[in-house]
PDB file of C-alpha atoms in Angstrom:
ATOM      1  CA  MET A   1      -4.872  -1.427 -27.192  1.00  0.00           C
ATOM      2  CA  ALA A   2      -2.128  -2.856 -25.241  1.00  0.00           C
ATOM      3  CA  PRO A   3      -3.162  -5.543 -22.538  1.00  0.00           C
ATOM      4  CA  PHE A   4      -2.875  -5.062 -19.091  1.00  0.00           C
ATOM      5  CA  ARG A   5       0.311  -6.214 -17.132  1.00  0.00           C
ATOM      6  CA  GLU A   6      -0.665  -7.323 -13.652  1.00  0.00           C
ATOM      7  CA  CYS A   7       2.200  -7.701 -10.558  1.00  0.00           C
ATOM      8  CA  PHE A   8       1.197  -8.092  -6.918  1.00  0.00           C
ATOM      9  CA  PHE A   9       3.569  -7.567  -4.206  1.00  0.00           C
ATOM     10  CA  ARG A  10       4.850  -6.344  -0.788  1.00  0.00           C
ATOM     11  CA  ALA A  11       7.305  -3.297  -0.315  1.00  0.00           C
ATOM     12  CA  MET A  12       6.735  -0.611   2.448  1.00  0.00           C
ATOM     13  CA  ASN A  13       4.842  -2.883   5.065  1.00  0.00           C
ATOM     14  CA  THR A  14       1.911  -2.742   2.530  1.00  0.00           C
ATOM     15  CA  ASP A  15       0.222  -5.052  -0.428  1.00  0.00           C
ATOM     16  CA  ILE A  16       1.245  -3.410  -3.748  1.00  0.00           C
ATOM     17  CA  GLN A  17      -1.329  -3.740  -6.746  1.00  0.00           C
ATOM     18  CA  VAL A  18      -0.034  -2.753 -10.349  1.00  0.00           C
ATOM     19  CA  SER A  19      -2.251  -2.707 -13.576  1.00  0.00           C
ATOM     20  CA  LEU A  20      -0.468  -0.987 -16.632  1.00  0.00           C
ATOM     21  CA  GLY A  21      -1.717  -1.360 -20.059  1.00  0.00           C
ATOM     22  CA  THR A  22       1.640  -1.589 -21.721  1.00  0.00           C
ATOM     23  CA  ASP A  23       3.317  -3.964 -24.362  1.00  0.00           C
ATOM     24  CA  VAL A  24       6.413  -3.694 -22.262  1.00  0.00           C
ATOM     25  CA  SER A  25       7.083  -5.059 -18.957  1.00  0.00           C
ATOM     26  CA  LEU A  26       7.660  -2.759 -16.395  1.00  0.00           C
ATOM     27  CA  GLN A  27       7.160  -4.686 -13.043  1.00  0.00           C
ATOM     28  CA  GLU A  28      11.101  -4.639 -12.722  1.00  0.00           C
ATOM     29  CA  ASP A  29      10.986  -0.700 -12.391  1.00  0.00           C
ATOM     30  CA  VAL A  30       8.050  -1.033 -10.233  1.00  0.00           C
ATOM     31  CA  THR A  31       9.231  -2.910  -7.651  1.00  0.00           C
ATOM     32  CA  ASN A  32      12.899  -1.306  -7.773  1.00  0.00           C
ATOM     33  CA  TRP A  33      10.736   1.928  -7.045  1.00  0.00           C
ATOM     34  CA  PHE A  34       9.148   1.048  -3.929  1.00  0.00           C
ATOM     35  CA  SER A  35      12.241  -1.294  -2.812  1.00  0.00           C
ATOM     36  CA  ARG A  36      14.076   2.626  -3.095  1.00  0.00           C
ATOM     37  CA  ILE A  37      11.366   4.100  -1.197  1.00  0.00           C
ATOM     38  CA  GLU A  38      11.314   1.638   1.474  1.00  0.00           C
ATOM     39  CA  ARG A  39      14.933   1.735   1.922  1.00  0.00           C
ATOM     40  CA  ARG A  40      15.412   5.822   1.731  1.00  0.00           C
ATOM     41  CA  PHE A  41      12.055   6.293   4.133  1.00  0.00           C
ATOM     42  CA  SER A  42      11.498   3.620   6.515  1.00  0.00           C
ATOM     43  CA  ARG A  43      11.957   4.235  10.274  1.00  0.00           C
ATOM     44  CA  PHE A  44      12.727   0.938  10.750  1.00  0.00           C
ATOM     45  CA  LEU A  45      15.756   0.362   8.797  1.00  0.00           C
ATOM     46  CA  PRO A  46      18.635   1.134  10.881  1.00  0.00           C
ATOM     47  CA  ASP A  47      20.628   2.570   7.721  1.00  0.00           C
ATOM     48  CA  SER A  48      17.729   4.413   5.925  1.00  0.00           C
ATOM     49  CA  GLU A  49      18.385   7.894   5.235  1.00  0.00           C
ATOM     50  CA  LEU A  50      15.426   8.666   7.468  1.00  0.00           C
ATOM     51  CA  SER A  51      16.922   7.305  10.242  1.00  0.00           C
ATOM     52  CA  ARG A  52      20.018   8.886  10.058  1.00  0.00           C
ATOM     53  CA  ILE A  53      18.599  12.007  10.201  1.00  0.00           C
ATOM     54  CA  ASN A  54      16.476  11.112  13.370  1.00  0.00           C
ATOM     55  CA  LYS A  55      19.835  10.435  14.666  1.00  0.00           C
ATOM     56  CA  LEU A  56      21.359  13.798  13.801  1.00  0.00           C
ATOM     57  CA  SER A  57      18.789  15.574  15.435  1.00  0.00           C
ATOM     58  CA  GLY A  58      19.809  18.952  16.476  1.00  0.00           C
ATOM     59  CA  LYS A  59      22.672  18.791  13.813  1.00  0.00           C
ATOM     60  CA  THR A  60      22.425  19.993   9.930  1.00  0.00           C
ATOM     61  CA  THR A  61      22.831  16.915   7.563  1.00  0.00           C
ATOM     62  CA  LEU A  62      22.640  16.702   3.655  1.00  0.00           C
ATOM     63  CA  ILE A  63      19.834  14.843   1.818  1.00  0.00           C
ATOM     64  CA  SER A  64      18.666  13.280  -1.191  1.00  0.00           C
ATOM     65  CA  ALA A  65      16.599  15.286  -3.897  1.00  0.00           C
ATOM     66  CA  ALA A  66      13.810  12.757  -3.118  1.00  0.00           C
ATOM     67  CA  MET A  67      13.759  13.636   1.159  1.00  0.00           C
ATOM     68  CA  ALA A  68      14.129  17.185   0.264  1.00  0.00           C
ATOM     69  CA  GLU A  69      10.847  16.976  -1.804  1.00  0.00           C
ATOM     70  CA  VAL A  70       8.865  14.740   0.959  1.00  0.00           C
ATOM     71  CA  LEU A  71       9.947  16.999   3.573  1.00  0.00           C
ATOM     72  CA  ALA A  72       9.159  20.064   1.650  1.00  0.00           C
ATOM     73  CA  LEU A  73       5.437  18.759   0.943  1.00  0.00           C
ATOM     74  CA  ALA A  74       5.191  17.392   4.763  1.00  0.00           C
ATOM     75  CA  GLU A  75       5.862  20.485   6.019  1.00  0.00           C
ATOM     76  CA  MET A  76       3.769  22.491   3.440  1.00  0.00           C
ATOM     77  CA  TYR A  77       0.430  20.425   4.706  1.00  0.00           C
ATOM     78  CA  ARG A  78       1.736  20.506   8.097  1.00  0.00           C
ATOM     79  CA  HIS A  79       1.099  24.468   7.851  1.00  0.00           C
ATOM     80  CA  LYS A  80      -2.025  24.118   5.557  1.00  0.00           C
ATOM     81  CA  THR A  81      -3.496  21.777   8.265  1.00  0.00           C
ATOM     82  CA  ASP A  82      -3.041  24.162  11.516  1.00  0.00           C
ATOM     83  CA  GLY A  83      -0.430  21.510  12.400  1.00  0.00           C
ATOM     84  CA  ILE A  84      -3.169  18.736  12.564  1.00  0.00           C
ATOM     85  CA  PHE A  85      -0.906  16.606   9.915  1.00  0.00           C
ATOM     86  CA  HIS A  86       2.165  16.542  11.780  1.00  0.00           C
ATOM     87  CA  PHE A  87       5.204  14.405  10.702  1.00  0.00           C
ATOM     88  CA  MET A  88       7.615  15.357  13.912  1.00  0.00           C
ATOM     89  CA  LEU A  89       5.584  13.163  16.247  1.00  0.00           C
ATOM     90  CA  LEU A  90       7.733   9.708  16.058  1.00  0.00           C
ATOM     91  CA  ASP A  91       8.478   9.898  19.915  1.00  0.00           C
ATOM     92  CA  ALA A  92       4.791  10.077  20.544  1.00  0.00           C
ATOM     93  CA  LEU A  93       4.132   7.363  18.151  1.00  0.00           C
ATOM     94  CA  GLN A  94       6.716   4.967  19.751  1.00  0.00           C
ATOM     95  CA  HIS A  95       5.395   6.257  23.442  1.00  0.00           C
ATOM     96  CA  ALA A  96       2.054   4.761  22.646  1.00  0.00           C
ATOM     97  CA  GLY A  97       3.744   1.212  21.247  1.00  0.00           C
ATOM     98  CA  TYR A  98       4.195   1.546  17.640  1.00  0.00           C
ATOM     99  CA  SER A  99       8.015   0.877  18.192  1.00  0.00           C
ATOM    100  CA  ARG A 100       8.445  -1.535  15.418  1.00  0.00           C
ATOM    101  CA  SER A 101       7.240  -2.567  12.702  1.00  0.00           C
ATOM    102  CA  PHE A 102       3.099  -3.326  12.939  1.00  0.00           C
ATOM    103  CA  GLU A 103       3.366  -7.028  12.103  1.00  0.00           C
ATOM    104  CA  GLN A 104       6.263  -7.450  14.574  1.00  0.00           C
ATOM    105  CA  LEU A 105       3.904  -5.642  17.456  1.00  0.00           C
ATOM    106  CA  ALA A 106       3.591  -7.820  20.279  1.00  0.00           C
ATOM    107  CA  PRO A 107       0.183  -7.480  22.031  1.00  0.00           C
ATOM    108  CA  MET A 108      -0.273  -5.091  25.414  1.00  0.00           C
ATOM    109  CA  ARG A 109       2.713  -3.339  24.305  1.00  0.00           C
ATOM    110  CA  ASP A 110       4.184  -1.470  27.529  1.00  0.00           C
ATOM    111  CA  ILE A 111       3.878   2.470  27.627  1.00  0.00           C
ATOM    112  CA  LEU A 112       4.030   5.322  29.985  1.00  0.00           C
ATOM    113  CA  ALA A 113       0.788   6.401  31.400  1.00  0.00           C
ATOM    114  CA  GLU A 114       1.829   9.753  30.560  1.00  0.00           C
ATOM    115  CA  PRO A 115       2.751  11.105  26.609  1.00  0.00           C
ATOM    116  CA  PRO A 116       6.268  12.575  26.010  1.00  0.00           C
ATOM    117  CA  VAL A 117       6.454  16.467  27.317  1.00  0.00           C
ATOM    118  CA  PRO A 118       5.541  18.684  24.393  1.00  0.00           C
ATOM    119  CA  HIS A 119       8.576  20.843  23.127  1.00  0.00           C
ATOM    120  CA  ASP A 120       8.871  23.030  20.284  1.00  0.00           C
ATOM    121  CA  SER A 121       9.465  20.845  17.513  1.00  0.00           C
ATOM    122  CA  GLN A 122      10.916  22.445  14.423  1.00  0.00           C
ATOM    123  CA  ILE A 123      12.642  21.922  10.965  1.00  0.00           C
ATOM    124  CA  TYR A 124      14.861  23.801   9.187  1.00  0.00           C
ATOM    125  CA  LEU A 125      14.981  23.180   5.568  1.00  0.00           C
ATOM    126  CA  ASN A 126      17.739  24.319   3.185  1.00  0.00           C
ATOM    127  CA  ALA A 127      16.792  24.087  -0.311  1.00  0.00           C
ATOM    128  CA  ALA A 128      19.650  25.613  -1.992  1.00  0.00           C
ATOM    129  CA  MET A 129      22.237  23.448   0.323  1.00  0.00           C
ATOM    130  CA  ARG A 130      19.809  20.315   0.326  1.00  0.00           C
ATOM    131  CA  SER A 131      20.005  20.137   3.555  1.00  0.00           C
ATOM    132  CA  VAL A 132      17.737  19.694   6.851  1.00  0.00           C
ATOM    133  CA  LYS A 133      18.156  20.201  10.664  1.00  0.00           C
ATOM    134  CA  LEU A 134      15.727  19.238  13.261  1.00  0.00           C
ATOM    135  CA  SER A 135      15.548  20.949  16.388  1.00  0.00           C
ATOM    136  CA  PRO A 136      17.292  19.125  19.155  1.00  0.00           C
ATOM    137  CA  GLY A 137      14.745  16.237  20.591  1.00  0.00           C
ATOM    138  CA  THR A 138      12.853  16.360  17.128  1.00  0.00           C
ATOM    139  CA  HIS A 139      12.422  12.982  15.471  1.00  0.00           C
ATOM    140  CA  ILE A 140      10.440  12.473  12.226  1.00  0.00           C
ATOM    141  CA  ASP A 141       7.956   9.747  10.742  1.00  0.00           C
ATOM    142  CA  LEU A 142       7.063  10.139   6.912  1.00  0.00           C
ATOM    143  CA  GLY A 143       4.925   7.233   6.963  1.00  0.00           C
ATOM    144  CA  GLY A 144       1.976   9.506   6.839  1.00  0.00           C
ATOM    145  CA  ILE A 145       2.575  10.833   3.343  1.00  0.00           C
ATOM    146  CA  VAL A 146       5.443   8.775   1.464  1.00  0.00           C
ATOM    147  CA  LYS A 147       3.158   6.127   0.368  1.00  0.00           C
ATOM    148  CA  GLY A 148       0.971   8.620  -1.286  1.00  0.00           C
ATOM    149  CA  TRP A 149       4.009  10.311  -2.982  1.00  0.00           C
ATOM    150  CA  SER A 150       5.103   7.486  -3.985  1.00  0.00           C
ATOM    151  CA  VAL A 151       2.368   6.642  -6.000  1.00  0.00           C
ATOM    152  CA  ASP A 152       2.002   9.772  -7.430  1.00  0.00           C
ATOM    153  CA  ARG A 153       5.457   9.869  -8.670  1.00  0.00           C
ATOM    154  CA  LEU A 154       5.733   6.824  -9.817  1.00  0.00           C
ATOM    155  CA  SER A 155       2.432   7.115 -11.770  1.00  0.00           C
ATOM    156  CA  ASP A 156       3.715  10.238 -13.560  1.00  0.00           C
ATOM    157  CA  TRP A 157       6.809   8.649 -14.750  1.00  0.00           C
ATOM    158  CA  LEU A 158       4.693   5.812 -16.435  1.00  0.00           C
ATOM    159  CA  LYS A 159       2.231   8.145 -18.136  1.00  0.00           C
ATOM    160  CA  ARG A 160       4.969  11.194 -19.033  1.00  0.00           C
ATOM    161  CA  GLU A 161       8.337   9.008 -19.633  1.00  0.00           C
ATOM    162  CA  MET A 162       6.824   5.496 -20.357  1.00  0.00           C
ATOM    163  CA  HIS A 163       3.960   6.620 -22.309  1.00  0.00           C
ATOM    164  CA  VAL A 164       1.784   4.167 -20.558  1.00  0.00           C
ATOM    165  CA  THR A 165      -2.068   5.378 -21.250  1.00  0.00           C
ATOM    166  CA  ARG A 166      -4.193   3.358 -18.695  1.00  0.00           C
ATOM    167  CA  GLY A 167      -3.034   1.924 -15.546  1.00  0.00           C
ATOM    168  CA  LEU A 168      -3.553   1.607 -11.528  1.00  0.00           C
ATOM    169  CA  LEU A 169      -1.332   1.852  -8.715  1.00  0.00           C
ATOM    170  CA  ASN A 170      -2.252   1.025  -5.402  1.00  0.00           C
ATOM    171  CA  ALA A 171      -0.162   1.024  -2.159  1.00  0.00           C
ATOM    172  CA  GLY A 172      -2.550  -0.719   0.440  1.00  0.00           C
ATOM    173  CA  GLY A 173      -5.771   1.264  -0.584  1.00  0.00           C
ATOM    174  CA  ASP A 174      -3.849   4.536  -1.483  1.00  0.00           C
ATOM    175  CA  LEU A 175      -4.141   4.471  -5.132  1.00  0.00           C
ATOM    176  CA  PHE A 176      -4.175   6.149  -8.594  1.00  0.00           C
ATOM    177  CA  VAL A 177      -5.842   5.422 -12.041  1.00  0.00           C
ATOM    178  CA  TRP A 178      -5.444   6.633 -15.310  1.00  0.00           C
ATOM    179  CA  GLY A 179      -6.756   6.324 -19.003  1.00  0.00           C
ATOM    180  CA  GLY A 180      -9.928   4.450 -17.637  1.00  0.00           C
ATOM    181  CA  PHE A 181     -10.545   0.393 -17.744  1.00  0.00           C
ATOM    182  CA  ASP A 182     -10.971   0.300 -21.383  1.00  0.00           C
ATOM    183  CA  GLU A 183     -12.073   3.015 -23.747  1.00  0.00           C
ATOM    184  CA  ASP A 184     -15.628   3.044 -22.498  1.00  0.00           C
ATOM    185  CA  GLU A 185     -15.404   2.121 -19.283  1.00  0.00           C
ATOM    186  CA  PRO A 186     -13.890   3.723 -16.175  1.00  0.00           C
ATOM    187  CA  TRP A 187     -12.232   2.148 -13.147  1.00  0.00           C
ATOM    188  CA  LEU A 188     -14.293   0.701 -10.329  1.00  0.00           C
ATOM    189  CA  VAL A 189     -12.745   1.236  -7.095  1.00  0.00           C
ATOM    190  CA  GLY A 190     -14.327  -0.264  -4.578  1.00  0.00           C
ATOM    191  CA  ILE A 191     -14.050   1.093  -0.423  1.00  0.00           C
ATOM    192  CA  ALA A 192     -14.135  -1.847   2.135  1.00  0.00           C
ATOM    193  CA  ASP A 193     -16.236  -1.917   5.214  1.00  0.00           C
ATOM    194  CA  PRO A 194     -13.950  -1.236   8.154  1.00  0.00           C
ATOM    195  CA  TYR A 195     -15.278  -3.499  10.206  1.00  0.00           C
ATOM    196  CA  ASN A 196     -15.706  -6.022   7.983  1.00  0.00           C
ATOM    197  CA  LYS A 197     -12.999  -6.232   4.979  1.00  0.00           C
ATOM    198  CA  GLU A 198     -14.810  -8.599   3.193  1.00  0.00           C
ATOM    199  CA  VAL A 199     -17.471  -6.511   2.269  1.00  0.00           C
ATOM    200  CA  GLU A 200     -17.341  -2.754   0.199  1.00  0.00           C
ATOM    201  CA  ILE A 201     -19.571   0.116   1.513  1.00  0.00           C
ATOM    202  CA  ALA A 202     -18.993   1.763  -1.697  1.00  0.00           C
ATOM    203  CA  GLN A 203     -17.492   1.644  -5.323  1.00  0.00           C
ATOM    204  CA  ILE A 204     -16.318   4.657  -7.068  1.00  0.00           C
ATOM    205  CA  ALA A 205     -16.458   4.881 -10.834  1.00  0.00           C
ATOM    206  CA  LEU A 206     -12.844   6.716 -11.840  1.00  0.00           C
ATOM    207  CA  ALA A 207     -11.526   6.991 -15.611  1.00  0.00           C
ATOM    208  CA  ASP A 208      -8.626   9.073 -13.831  1.00  0.00           C
ATOM    209  CA  GLY A 209      -7.760  10.243 -10.493  1.00  0.00           C
ATOM    210  CA  ALA A 210      -6.684   9.495  -6.957  1.00  0.00           C
ATOM    211  CA  VAL A 211      -8.228   7.466  -3.806  1.00  0.00           C
ATOM    212  CA  ALA A 212      -7.171   7.429  -0.353  1.00  0.00           C
ATOM    213  CA  THR A 213      -8.327   6.096   2.416  1.00  0.00           C
ATOM    214  CA  SER A 214      -7.199   5.980   6.731  1.00  0.00           C
ATOM    215  CA  SER A 215      -8.773   4.435   9.202  1.00  0.00           C
ATOM    216  CA  VAL A 216      -7.750   4.367  13.093  1.00  0.00           C
ATOM    217  CA  LEU A 217      -9.158   0.322  13.044  1.00  0.00           C
ATOM    218  CA  GLY A 218      -6.192  -1.200  11.213  1.00  0.00           C
ATOM    219  CA  ARG A 219      -3.234  -0.251  12.385  1.00  0.00           C
ATOM    220  CA  ARG A 220      -4.643  -0.648  16.066  1.00  0.00           C
ATOM    221  CA  TRP A 221      -3.078  -2.952  18.961  1.00  0.00           C
ATOM    222  CA  GLN A 222      -3.541  -3.116  22.869  1.00  0.00           C
ATOM    223  CA  THR A 223      -1.811  -2.017  25.937  1.00  0.00           C
ATOM    224  CA  LYS A 224      -2.591  -1.763  29.564  1.00  0.00           C
ATOM    225  CA  HIS A 225      -3.762   1.770  29.174  1.00  0.00           C
ATOM    226  CA  GLY A 226      -6.203   0.523  26.666  1.00  0.00           C
ATOM    227  CA  ASP A 227      -6.289   0.194  22.619  1.00  0.00           C
ATOM    228  CA  MET A 228      -3.934   2.299  20.535  1.00  0.00           C
ATOM    229  CA  HIS A 229      -3.599   3.093  17.371  1.00  0.00           C
ATOM    230  CA  HIS A 230      -1.582   5.013  14.658  1.00  0.00           C
ATOM    231  CA  LEU A 231      -3.099   8.229  13.992  1.00  0.00           C
ATOM    232  CA  ILE A 232      -1.100  11.029  16.970  1.00  0.00           C
ATOM    233  CA  ASP A 233      -3.638  14.057  17.667  1.00  0.00           C
ATOM    234  CA  PRO A 234      -0.583  16.601  17.936  1.00  0.00           C
ATOM    235  CA  ARG A 235      -3.154  18.229  20.360  1.00  0.00           C
ATOM    236  CA  THR A 236      -2.852  15.677  22.738  1.00  0.00           C
ATOM    237  CA  LEU A 237       0.337  13.505  21.824  1.00  0.00           C
ATOM    238  CA  ARG A 238      -1.863  10.403  21.888  1.00  0.00           C
ATOM    239  CA  PRO A 239      -4.172   8.552  19.464  1.00  0.00           C
ATOM    240  CA  SER A 240      -6.783  10.563  18.310  1.00  0.00           C
ATOM    241  CA  LYS A 241     -10.166   9.841  19.139  1.00  0.00           C
ATOM    242  CA  SER A 242     -12.761  11.520  17.113  1.00  0.00           C
ATOM    243  CA  GLU A 243     -15.875   9.797  16.262  1.00  0.00           C
ATOM    244  CA  ILE A 244     -14.565   8.959  12.648  1.00  0.00           C
ATOM    245  CA  VAL A 245     -12.890   5.445  12.257  1.00  0.00           C
ATOM    246  CA  GLN A 246     -12.480   5.910   8.494  1.00  0.00           C
ATOM    247  CA  CYS A 247     -12.380   8.177   6.148  1.00  0.00           C
ATOM    248  CA  THR A 248     -11.930   7.800   2.167  1.00  0.00           C
ATOM    249  CA  ILE A 249     -10.790  10.919  -0.076  1.00  0.00           C
ATOM    250  CA  VAL A 250     -11.365  10.749  -3.983  1.00  0.00           C
ATOM    251  CA  GLY A 251      -9.330  13.583  -5.659  1.00  0.00           C
ATOM    252  CA  SER A 252      -6.343  14.356  -7.634  1.00  0.00           C
ATOM    253  CA  HIS A 253      -3.475  13.694  -6.115  1.00  0.00           C
ATOM    254  CA  VAL A 254      -3.135  10.457  -3.904  1.00  0.00           C
ATOM    255  CA  THR A 255      -0.697  12.724  -1.146  1.00  0.00           C
ATOM    256  CA  GLU A 256      -3.336  15.387  -0.990  1.00  0.00           C
ATOM    257  CA  CYS A 257      -6.087  12.748  -0.427  1.00  0.00           C
ATOM    258  CA  GLU A 258      -3.507  10.567   1.864  1.00  0.00           C
ATOM    259  CA  VAL A 259      -3.223  13.793   4.080  1.00  0.00           C
ATOM    260  CA  TRP A 260      -6.692  14.962   4.339  1.00  0.00           C
ATOM    261  CA  ALA A 261      -8.120  11.390   5.296  1.00  0.00           C
ATOM    262  CA  LYS A 262      -5.957  11.243   8.054  1.00  0.00           C
ATOM    263  CA  VAL A 263      -7.106  14.992   9.207  1.00  0.00           C
ATOM    264  CA  ALA A 264     -10.503  13.853   8.979  1.00  0.00           C
ATOM    265  CA  CYS A 265     -10.290  11.007  11.433  1.00  0.00           C
ATOM    266  CA  ILE A 266      -7.843  13.205  13.962  1.00  0.00           C
ATOM    267  CA  VAL A 267     -10.568  16.233  13.940  1.00  0.00           C
ATOM    268  CA  GLY A 268     -13.828  14.468  13.682  1.00  0.00           C
ATOM    269  CA  LEU A 269     -16.887  15.329  11.418  1.00  0.00           C
ATOM    270  CA  SER A 270     -17.604  18.771  12.361  1.00  0.00           C
ATOM    271  CA  ALA A 271     -14.308  20.030  12.105  1.00  0.00           C
ATOM    272  CA  PHE A 272     -13.277  18.530   8.841  1.00  0.00           C
ATOM    273  CA  LEU A 273     -16.494  20.076   7.055  1.00  0.00           C
ATOM    274  CA  PRO A 274     -15.286  23.226   7.071  1.00  0.00           C
ATOM    275  CA  LEU A 275     -11.825  22.657   5.936  1.00  0.00           C
ATOM    276  CA  LEU A 276     -12.940  20.239   3.265  1.00  0.00           C
ATOM    277  CA  ARG A 277     -14.828  23.192   1.735  1.00  0.00           C
ATOM    278  CA  ARG A 278     -12.150  25.513   2.394  1.00  0.00           C
ATOM    279  CA  HIS A 279      -9.259  23.511   1.011  1.00  0.00           C
ATOM    280  CA  LEU A 280     -11.124  20.525  -1.257  1.00  0.00           C
ATOM    281  CA  PRO A 281     -13.844  21.917  -3.068  1.00  0.00           C
ATOM    282  CA  HIS A 282     -12.466  19.435  -6.015  1.00  0.00           C
ATOM    283  CA  CYS A 283     -12.634  16.453  -3.718  1.00  0.00           C
ATOM    284  CA  ASP A 284     -14.948  14.224  -2.127  1.00  0.00           C
ATOM    285  CA  ALA A 285     -15.312  12.397   1.312  1.00  0.00           C
ATOM    286  CA  LEU A 286     -16.862   9.209   2.352  1.00  0.00           C
ATOM    287  CA  LEU A 287     -16.691   8.966   6.374  1.00  0.00           C
ATOM    288  CA  VAL A 288     -17.570   5.725   8.544  1.00  0.00           C
ATOM    289  CA  THR A 289     -18.304   6.870  12.376  1.00  0.00           C
ATOM    290  CA  GLN A 290     -18.038   4.559  15.295  1.00  0.00           C
ATOM    291  CA  THR A 291     -21.534   3.932  15.320  1.00  0.00           C
ATOM    292  CA  GLY A 292     -21.333   3.071  11.737  1.00  0.00           C
ATOM    293  CA  GLU A 293     -23.192   5.943  10.049  1.00  0.00           C
ATOM    294  CA  LEU A 294     -22.139   6.462   6.401  1.00  0.00           C
ATOM    295  CA  HIS A 295     -21.508  10.469   5.515  1.00  0.00           C
ATOM    296  CA  PHE A 296     -20.640  11.592   2.305  1.00  0.00           C
ATOM    297  CA  ALA A 297     -19.070  15.050   1.899  1.00  0.00           C
ATOM    298  CA  GLY A 298     -18.536  17.122  -0.996  1.00  0.00           C
ATOM    299  CA  ASP A 299     -20.404  17.577  -4.478  1.00  0.00           C
ATOM    300  CA  ARG A 300     -23.885  15.941  -4.561  1.00  0.00           C
ATOM    301  CA  ASN A 301     -23.549  15.934  -8.433  1.00  0.00           C
ATOM    302  CA  ARG A 302     -20.224  13.897  -8.205  1.00  0.00           C
ATOM    303  CA  PHE A 303     -21.702  11.550  -5.699  1.00  0.00           C
ATOM    304  CA  GLU A 304     -24.529  10.825  -8.106  1.00  0.00           C
ATOM    305  CA  GLU A 305     -22.521  10.640 -11.240  1.00  0.00           C
ATOM    306  CA  ARG A 306     -19.166   8.522  -9.623  1.00  0.00           C
ATOM    307  CA  TRP A 307     -20.432   6.780  -6.241  1.00  0.00           C
ATOM    308  CA  HIS A 308     -22.110   3.179  -6.326  1.00  0.00           C
ATOM    309  CA  GLY A 309     -23.607   1.265  -4.048  1.00  0.00           C
ATOM    310  CA  ALA A 310     -22.923   3.965  -1.019  1.00  0.00           C
ATOM    311  CA  ALA A 311     -26.221   3.583   1.381  1.00  0.00           C
ATOM    312  CA  VAL A 312     -25.399   6.774   2.922  1.00  0.00           C
ATOM    313  CA  ASP A 313     -27.216   8.568   6.047  1.00  0.00           C
ATOM    314  CA  PHE A 314     -26.135  11.534   5.471  1.00  0.00           C
ATOM    315  CA  ILE A 315     -24.952  14.168   2.607  1.00  0.00           C
ATOM    316  CA  HIS A 316     -22.991  17.183   3.400  1.00  0.00           C
ATOM    317  CA  ASP A 317     -22.853  19.240  -0.135  1.00  0.00           C
ATOM    318  CA  THR A 318     -19.950  21.418   0.568  1.00  0.00           C
ATOM    319  CA  ILE A 319     -20.548  22.903  -2.759  1.00  0.00           C
ATOM    320  CA  VAL A 320     -24.173  24.182  -2.851  1.00  0.00           C
ATOM    321  CA  GLN A 321     -24.878  24.230   0.862  1.00  0.00           C
ATOM    322  CA  GLU A 322     -24.306  23.802   4.177  1.00  0.00           C
ATOM    323  CA  GLY A 323     -25.429  21.519   6.465  1.00  0.00           C
ATOM    324  CA  TRP A 324     -26.793  17.888   5.587  1.00  0.00           C
ATOM    325  CA  ILE A 325     -29.581  15.925   4.301  1.00  0.00           C
ATOM    326  CA  HIS A 326     -30.551  13.155   5.722  1.00  0.00           C
ATOM    327  CA  HIS A 327     -31.265   9.747   3.890  1.00  0.00           C
ATOM    328  CA  GLY A 328     -32.049   7.604   7.012  1.00  0.00           C
TER     329      GLY A 328
END
């Protein structure tokens, strides 16, 4: 069995962890991949492909295959989530104060008292021409999906093309594992307490699978109108105000987990549970509320099999029954 080769670096404004069971060093391939993704999709780089698309709002422009793929995915999830996952809200995000890379944000960012005036944001994708046109005045931000997509695409390449049989790719808490930690042991993925990052609230035992976490407490800043965060509610064009402060979803694909974790934080627990039952029967969710309550939603059998150390207050068994079981 090949030993693990590990590397740690920063890209896409987050910490990247890579652990691959291989006799061949693939560090350069991995770092180059994330560097290319950042150069193409960052809204903070004025010469990125995404910035070029935003500058040409209202006009048709040719795009790369990677951009076409991510835009098609983003549009699919926008429709699937009834518009809650929305990647055409860059103006609202900047209005809330997130106008530059997070580590460069100054405290008490100046924002206007009212959010931007809503307008009919539309995107027109032409697969045959491989082009895109944004409706005039529309600007996009793909930060809510491209990190998960980049992990999914890279892990698929490593498995299929490079024949890496065991691995972990972790991009700021959005991760994919495969092959187990060894022949007899799964990977153990820790979930941090959103109120104390030094403490884990649970561990997930996974041989193969995806995990993504979204939180309103991480990318947060102060303004004269109060605290702001990066998850914009498309219904108000302001940072969301549900009782969920963090959601972790475990499933098959990081992109899917990343999108729905954000949706959960935006819509809140009661609205999210029916969505989980309808769209994600193969997924589990661990949700933390403003009051510190810990909720598990998903298959109770999976909870007992692979979730460790999770002192949940409520279990919402979305497979067998509706409602909740109180463990407090």
